[in-house]
Each structure stands twice: as C-alpha cells, then as structure tokens.
mmCIF file of C-alpha atoms and ligand atoms in Angstrom:
data_model
loop_
_atom_site.group_PDB
_atom_site.id
_atom_site.type_symbol
_atom_site.label_atom_id
_atom_site.label_comp_id
_atom_site.label_asym_id
_atom_site.label_seq_id
_atom_site.Cartn_x
_atom_site.Cartn_y
_atom_site.Cartn_z
ATOM 1 C CA UNK H 1 -16.410 131.596 89.163
ATOM 2 C CA UNK H 2 -14.818 128.333 88.117
ATOM 3 C CA UNK H 3 -13.387 126.768 91.247
ATOM 4 C CA UNK H 4 -13.662 127.750 94.893
ATOM 5 C CA UNK H 5 -12.003 126.274 97.929
ATOM 6 C CA UNK H 6 -13.860 126.341 101.281
ATOM 7 C CA UNK H 7 -10.990 125.543 103.708
ATOM 8 C CA UNK H 8 -11.039 124.577 107.341
ATOM 9 C CA UNK H 9 -10.172 121.933 110.056
ATOM 10 C CA UNK H 10 -13.926 120.797 110.094
ATOM 11 C CA UNK H 11 -13.355 118.826 113.293
ATOM 12 C CA UNK H 12 -16.253 118.330 113.020
ATOM 13 C CA UNK H 13 -18.302 119.793 110.175
ATOM 14 C CA UNK H 14 -21.231 121.654 111.561
ATOM 15 C CA UNK H 15 -24.601 122.993 110.248
ATOM 16 C CA UNK H 16 -22.962 126.481 110.046
ATOM 17 C CA UNK H 17 -20.233 125.045 107.805
ATOM 18 C CA UNK H 18 -22.817 123.292 105.701
ATOM 19 C CA UNK H 19 -24.778 126.526 105.277
ATOM 20 C CA UNK H 20 -21.554 128.249 104.127
ATOM 21 C CA UNK H 21 -20.777 125.398 101.603
ATOM 22 C CA UNK H 22 -24.382 125.399 100.260
ATOM 23 C CA UNK H 23 -24.196 129.149 99.736
ATOM 24 C CA UNK H 24 -20.683 129.195 98.183
ATOM 25 C CA UNK H 25 -21.572 126.387 95.870
ATOM 26 C CA UNK H 26 -24.079 128.700 94.102
ATOM 27 C CA UNK H 27 -21.345 131.125 93.221
ATOM 28 C CA UNK H 28 -19.043 128.726 91.272
ATOM 29 C CA UNK H 29 -18.908 125.804 88.952
ATOM 30 C CA UNK H 30 -17.097 123.536 91.520
ATOM 31 C CA UNK H 31 -16.685 123.926 95.170
ATOM 32 C CA UNK H 32 -13.891 122.019 96.870
ATOM 33 C CA UNK H 33 -14.381 121.499 100.642
ATOM 34 C CA UNK H 34 -10.771 121.064 101.785
ATOM 35 C CA UNK H 35 -9.882 119.619 105.146
ATOM 36 C CA UNK H 36 -6.679 120.939 106.506
ATOM 37 C CA UNK H 37 -4.767 120.901 109.766
ATOM 38 C CA UNK H 38 -4.320 123.731 112.200
ATOM 39 C CA UNK H 39 -1.060 122.843 114.166
ATOM 40 C CA UNK H 40 -2.480 124.603 117.118
ATOM 41 C CA UNK H 41 -5.547 122.246 117.368
ATOM 42 C CA UNK H 42 -5.661 118.572 118.396
ATOM 43 C CA UNK H 43 -8.165 116.972 116.167
ATOM 44 C CA UNK H 44 -10.794 114.313 117.380
ATOM 45 C CA UNK H 45 -11.312 113.005 113.954
ATOM 46 C CA UNK H 46 -8.632 111.820 111.450
ATOM 47 C CA UNK H 47 -8.624 113.420 108.027
ATOM 48 C CA UNK H 48 -10.289 110.492 106.567
ATOM 49 C CA UNK H 49 -13.032 110.419 109.115
ATOM 50 C CA UNK H 50 -13.711 114.203 108.578
ATOM 51 C CA UNK H 51 -13.664 113.537 104.845
ATOM 52 C CA UNK H 52 -16.147 110.890 105.013
ATOM 53 C CA UNK H 53 -18.452 112.841 107.480
ATOM 54 C CA UNK H 54 -18.421 115.810 105.133
ATOM 55 C CA UNK H 55 -19.177 113.655 102.108
ATOM 56 C CA UNK H 56 -22.304 112.246 103.799
ATOM 57 C CA UNK H 57 -23.401 115.804 104.772
ATOM 58 C CA UNK H 58 -23.232 117.195 101.048
ATOM 59 C CA UNK H 59 -25.110 114.500 99.158
ATOM 60 C CA UNK H 60 -27.668 117.084 97.905
ATOM 61 C CA UNK H 61 -24.988 119.582 96.786
ATOM 62 C CA UNK H 62 -24.097 118.369 93.231
ATOM 63 C CA UNK H 63 -21.099 120.496 92.423
ATOM 64 C CA UNK H 64 -19.241 120.048 95.714
ATOM 65 C CA UNK H 65 -16.349 117.559 96.286
ATOM 66 C CA UNK H 66 -14.313 117.126 99.344
ATOM 67 C CA UNK H 67 -10.419 116.680 99.707
ATOM 68 C CA UNK H 68 -7.820 116.849 102.336
ATOM 69 C CA UNK H 69 -4.287 118.224 102.398
ATOM 70 C CA UNK H 70 -1.511 117.992 104.850
ATOM 71 C CA UNK H 71 0.360 121.217 104.011
ATOM 72 C CA UNK H 72 -0.004 124.869 103.150
ATOM 73 C CA UNK H 73 -3.284 125.879 101.796
ATOM 74 C CA UNK H 74 -1.656 128.011 99.126
ATOM 75 C CA UNK H 75 0.414 124.963 97.927
ATOM 76 C CA UNK H 76 -2.904 123.064 97.404
ATOM 77 C CA UNK H 77 -4.192 126.057 95.529
ATOM 78 C CA UNK H 78 -1.213 126.393 93.366
ATOM 79 C CA UNK H 79 -1.038 122.684 92.448
ATOM 80 C CA UNK H 80 -4.857 122.521 91.685
ATOM 81 C CA UNK H 81 -4.964 125.910 89.965
ATOM 82 C CA UNK H 82 -7.377 127.385 92.317
ATOM 83 C CA UNK H 83 -7.257 131.125 92.955
ATOM 84 C CA UNK H 84 -10.111 131.723 95.345
ATOM 85 C CA UNK H 85 -10.611 130.730 99.104
ATOM 86 C CA UNK H 86 -13.901 131.159 100.829
ATOM 87 C CA UNK H 87 -14.063 131.537 104.586
ATOM 88 C CA UNK H 88 -17.021 132.012 106.762
ATOM 89 C CA UNK H 89 -17.263 135.030 109.151
ATOM 90 C CA UNK H 90 -19.293 134.733 112.271
ATOM 91 C CA UNK H 91 -18.076 137.849 114.334
ATOM 92 C CA UNK H 92 -15.472 140.638 114.590
ATOM 93 C CA UNK H 93 -13.262 138.191 116.309
ATOM 94 C CA UNK H 94 -13.330 135.882 113.217
ATOM 95 C CA UNK H 95 -12.727 138.944 111.010
ATOM 96 C CA UNK H 96 -9.472 139.925 112.936
ATOM 97 C CA UNK H 97 -8.150 136.283 112.792
ATOM 98 C CA UNK H 98 -9.313 135.794 109.245
ATOM 99 C CA UNK H 99 -7.764 139.068 107.987
ATOM 100 C CA UNK H 100 -4.327 137.887 109.083
ATOM 101 C CA UNK H 101 -4.648 134.552 107.501
ATOM 102 C CA UNK H 102 -5.816 135.987 104.176
ATOM 103 C CA UNK H 103 -3.029 138.563 104.102
ATOM 104 C CA UNK H 104 -0.393 135.786 104.734
ATOM 105 C CA UNK H 105 -1.980 133.609 102.052
ATOM 106 C CA UNK H 106 -1.770 136.451 99.747
ATOM 107 C CA UNK H 107 1.904 137.114 100.432
ATOM 108 C CA UNK H 108 2.624 133.524 99.855
ATOM 109 C CA UNK H 109 0.379 133.264 96.707
ATOM 110 C CA UNK H 110 -0.492 136.793 95.382
ATOM 111 C CA UNK H 111 -2.791 135.555 92.711
ATOM 112 C CA UNK H 112 -4.997 133.885 95.343
ATOM 113 C CA UNK H 113 -7.911 135.916 97.010
ATOM 114 C CA UNK H 114 -9.942 135.116 100.062
ATOM 115 C CA UNK H 115 -13.627 135.886 99.991
ATOM 116 C CA UNK H 116 -15.830 135.876 103.026
ATOM 117 C CA UNK H 117 -19.355 134.745 103.523
ATOM 118 C CA UNK H 118 -21.216 136.038 106.586
ATOM 119 C CA UNK H 119 -22.556 133.256 108.744
ATOM 120 C CA UNK H 120 -26.409 133.112 109.120
ATOM 121 C CA UNK H 121 -27.484 134.489 112.475
ATOM 122 C CA UNK H 122 -28.797 131.006 113.689
ATOM 123 C CA UNK H 123 -25.266 129.501 113.176
ATOM 124 C CA UNK H 124 -23.137 132.342 114.302
ATOM 125 C CA UNK H 125 -22.443 131.048 117.696
ATOM 126 C CA UNK H 126 -21.754 127.447 116.697
ATOM 127 C CA UNK H 127 -18.127 126.441 116.665
ATOM 128 C CA UNK H 128 -16.561 122.905 116.325
ATOM 129 C CA UNK H 129 -14.939 122.785 119.692
ATOM 130 C CA UNK H 130 -18.172 124.056 121.428
ATOM 131 C CA UNK H 131 -19.856 121.143 119.890
ATOM 132 C CA UNK H 132 -17.329 118.731 121.114
ATOM 133 C CA UNK H 133 -17.340 120.286 124.550
ATOM 134 C CA UNK H 134 -21.168 120.076 124.819
ATOM 135 C CA UNK H 135 -21.193 116.427 123.594
ATOM 136 C CA UNK H 136 -18.498 115.502 126.074
ATOM 137 C CA UNK H 137 -20.809 116.519 128.882
ATOM 138 C CA UNK H 138 -23.728 114.597 127.339
ATOM 139 C CA UNK H 139 -25.506 117.786 126.047
ATOM 140 C CA UNK H 140 -27.751 117.888 123.098
ATOM 141 C CA UNK H 141 -25.863 118.881 119.838
ATOM 142 C CA UNK H 142 -28.699 117.822 117.406
ATOM 143 C CA UNK H 143 -29.465 121.330 116.260
ATOM 144 C CA UNK H 144 -25.694 122.143 115.639
ATOM 145 C CA UNK H 145 -24.546 119.259 113.478
ATOM 146 C CA UNK H 146 -26.074 116.747 111.026
ATOM 147 C CA UNK H 147 -27.445 113.647 112.659
ATOM 148 C CA UNK H 148 -24.784 111.283 111.430
ATOM 149 C CA UNK H 149 -21.992 113.568 112.856
ATOM 150 C CA UNK H 150 -23.805 113.778 116.108
ATOM 151 C CA UNK H 151 -23.648 109.945 116.308
ATOM 152 C CA UNK H 152 -20.032 109.764 115.198
ATOM 153 C CA UNK H 153 -19.020 112.345 117.893
ATOM 154 C CA UNK H 154 -20.778 110.381 120.596
ATOM 155 C CA UNK H 155 -19.283 107.159 119.402
ATOM 156 C CA UNK H 156 -15.777 108.753 119.289
ATOM 157 C CA UNK H 157 -16.089 110.257 122.686
ATOM 158 C CA UNK H 158 -16.996 106.859 124.181
ATOM 159 C CA UNK H 159 -14.092 105.207 122.391
ATOM 160 C CA UNK H 160 -11.559 107.704 123.768
HETATM 161 N N1 LIG P 1 -20.158 127.579 111.313
HETATM 162 C C1 LIG P 1 -19.692 126.879 112.333
HETATM 163 N N2 LIG P 1 -18.340 126.982 112.842
HETATM 164 C C2 LIG P 1 -17.635 127.887 112.123
HETATM 165 C C3 LIG P 1 -18.106 128.681 111.134
HETATM 166 C C4 LIG P 1 -19.435 128.424 110.617
HETATM 167 N N3 LIG P 1 -19.893 129.018 109.631
HETATM 168 N N4 LIG P 1 -17.063 129.387 110.590
HETATM 169 C C5 LIG P 1 -16.067 129.178 111.444
HETATM 170 N N5 LIG P 1 -16.367 128.355 112.433
HETATM 171 C C6 LIG P 1 -15.505 127.756 113.602
HETATM 172 C C7 LIG P 1 -15.031 126.459 113.289
HETATM 173 O O1 LIG P 1 -15.904 125.558 113.810
HETATM 174 C C8 LIG P 1 -13.780 126.538 114.159
HETATM 175 O O2 LIG P 1 -14.187 126.265 115.507
HETATM 176 P P1 LIG P 1 -13.154 125.789 116.640
HETATM 177 O O3 LIG P 1 -12.006 126.858 116.708
HETATM 178 O O4 LIG P 1 -13.978 125.758 117.860
HETATM 179 O O5 LIG P 1 -12.528 124.465 116.196
HETATM 180 C C9 LIG P 1 -13.221 127.976 114.111
HETATM 181 O O6 LIG P 1 -14.368 128.637 113.581
HETATM 182 C C10 LIG P 1 -12.183 128.251 112.961
HETATM 183 O O7 LIG P 1 -11.855 126.968 112.451
HETATM 184 P P2 LIG P 1 -11.584 126.730 110.956
HETATM 185 O O8 LIG P 1 -12.246 127.270 109.987
HETATM 186 O O9 LIG P 1 -11.516 125.143 110.978
HETATM 187 O O10 LIG P 1 -10.195 127.401 110.828
HETATM 188 P P3 LIG P 1 -8.859 127.155 111.747
HETATM 189 O O11 LIG P 1 -8.505 128.428 112.254
HETATM 190 O O12 LIG P 1 -8.918 126.013 112.660
HETATM 191 O O13 LIG P 1 -7.877 126.617 110.569
HETATM 192 C C11 LIG P 1 -7.106 126.553 108.415
HETATM 193 C C12 LIG P 1 -7.852 127.370 109.445
HETATM 194 C C13 LIG P 1 -7.171 125.078 108.567
HETATM 195 C C14 LIG P 1 -7.766 126.961 107.173
HETATM 196 C C15 LIG P 1 -5.604 127.052 108.505
HETATM 197 O O14 LIG P 1 -5.058 126.762 109.659
HETATM 198 C C16 LIG P 1 -4.799 126.447 107.367
HETATM 199 O O15 LIG P 1 -4.939 127.085 106.192
HETATM 200 N N6 LIG P 1 -4.059 125.383 107.606
HETATM 201 C C17 LIG P 1 -3.208 124.964 106.583
HETATM 202 C C18 LIG P 1 -1.845 125.338 106.853
HETATM 203 C C19 LIG P 1 -1.660 126.762 106.293
HETATM 204 O O16 LIG P 1 -1.764 127.085 105.072
HETATM 205 N N7 LIG P 1 -1.282 127.725 107.237
HETATM 206 C C20 LIG P 1 -1.047 129.009 106.980
HETATM 207 C C21 LIG P 1 -2.268 129.896 107.184
HETATM 208 S S1 LIG P 1 -1.969 131.514 106.894
#
C-alpha cells in the first residue's frame, strides 16, 4: 500500500497507539498519524502539543509522519489522496463503535476503506482517558505511555 492514515484524537498518544502505528507502518510506504478532534471530548492537549508529543514517540519509525486536521477525516483523505484508514480494535465495544464510523466514512467517501488492526493483549485495556484519570490521582502511568508523555501529562495537570 502507498499511504495509510492512522486517525485518532490521541489525547494523549499511548503505548497502545504506538504499537498500532509501528505495525501499520510495515504495511505501507508512508503512514500518516492524523490528529483529529472528537467534538464529544474535551482535550487536555492542544493539536500542536499532541503533534509534538507523537513526533517525539516515533523517532524510530522512518516512514511515519504526523499531521493534524480540524475537520472531517474524509475531507483530509480526499485532499491528500489517501484511500485507506487504519484504526485499532481493542474489544467488541470498539468494534461496534468503529463499524458505525467506518460505514459513515464510506458513505461520505466511497473510495475510502477502513482497515482494523487488533490491539496487542498487553495494550488492550489502555485508553487515553484512563491514563489521564490515573495520572490525575497521582497513579503510575509509566507502563502506559512513553516517558516524555508521562512527564507532559503531569506538567499539564499541575498547570490546570
Ligand atoms: N491503544 C490505546 N488506546 C486506544 C487504542 C490503542 N490501541 N485504540 C483505541 N484506543 C482508545 C483511545 O485512547 C481513546 O480513548 P478515550 O476514549 O479514553 O479517549 C478511544 O480508544 C478512542 O479514541 P480515538 O481513537 O481517539 O477515537 P475517537 O472516538 O475519540 O475519535 C476520530 C475518532 C477522531 C477518528 C473521529 O472522531 C473523527 O474522525 N473525527 C474527525 C471528524 C469526523 O470525520 N467525524 C465523522 C466520523 S464518522
């Protein structure tokens, strides 16, 4: 495959996301990790901060770039000539949610397909909001996110 998009809010990017990105990068010439907004979520980090934190996490992945987009995912795909979206699947609950999103994206842009990569068992219980909740109570998130992201979360929570 030529280009793949791995989309998400990535607030913040976790070790589970990193695992999916690394595996997806082996399937294509170029992987774009695309930071988007989910209007139902209030983000802890700005787009720029998330982009920067992801960039620092993927220094060992040569064919991966990071971008952000404040609009519909399919519009980014259309403008950048991408026809394949990658999403990670951790559970049946993810599947039911992802299926709706993939079908809606396909109605909006029929040429675009969504492919799923199964999350590794050790990352299947990690979620960005769980990481933020644990950190807000002073819990240990070292095994869930890269070290620089753990530091950034702690700094952000102290600031807020
Ligand atoms: N490891 C760790 N966490 C994972 C994971 C993995 N492998 N796979 C999924 N997750 C978690 C995320 O951490 C996140 O956790 P949270 O809910 O606690 O924040 C959750 O699964 C799903 O988040 P994400 O992948 O960021 O999806 P989302 O549902 O927040 O948003 C977008 C999905 C951003 C792709 C979607 O809203 C979008 O496309 N927005 C742009 C506007 C648009 O086109 N809308 C129409 C869509 S049909």
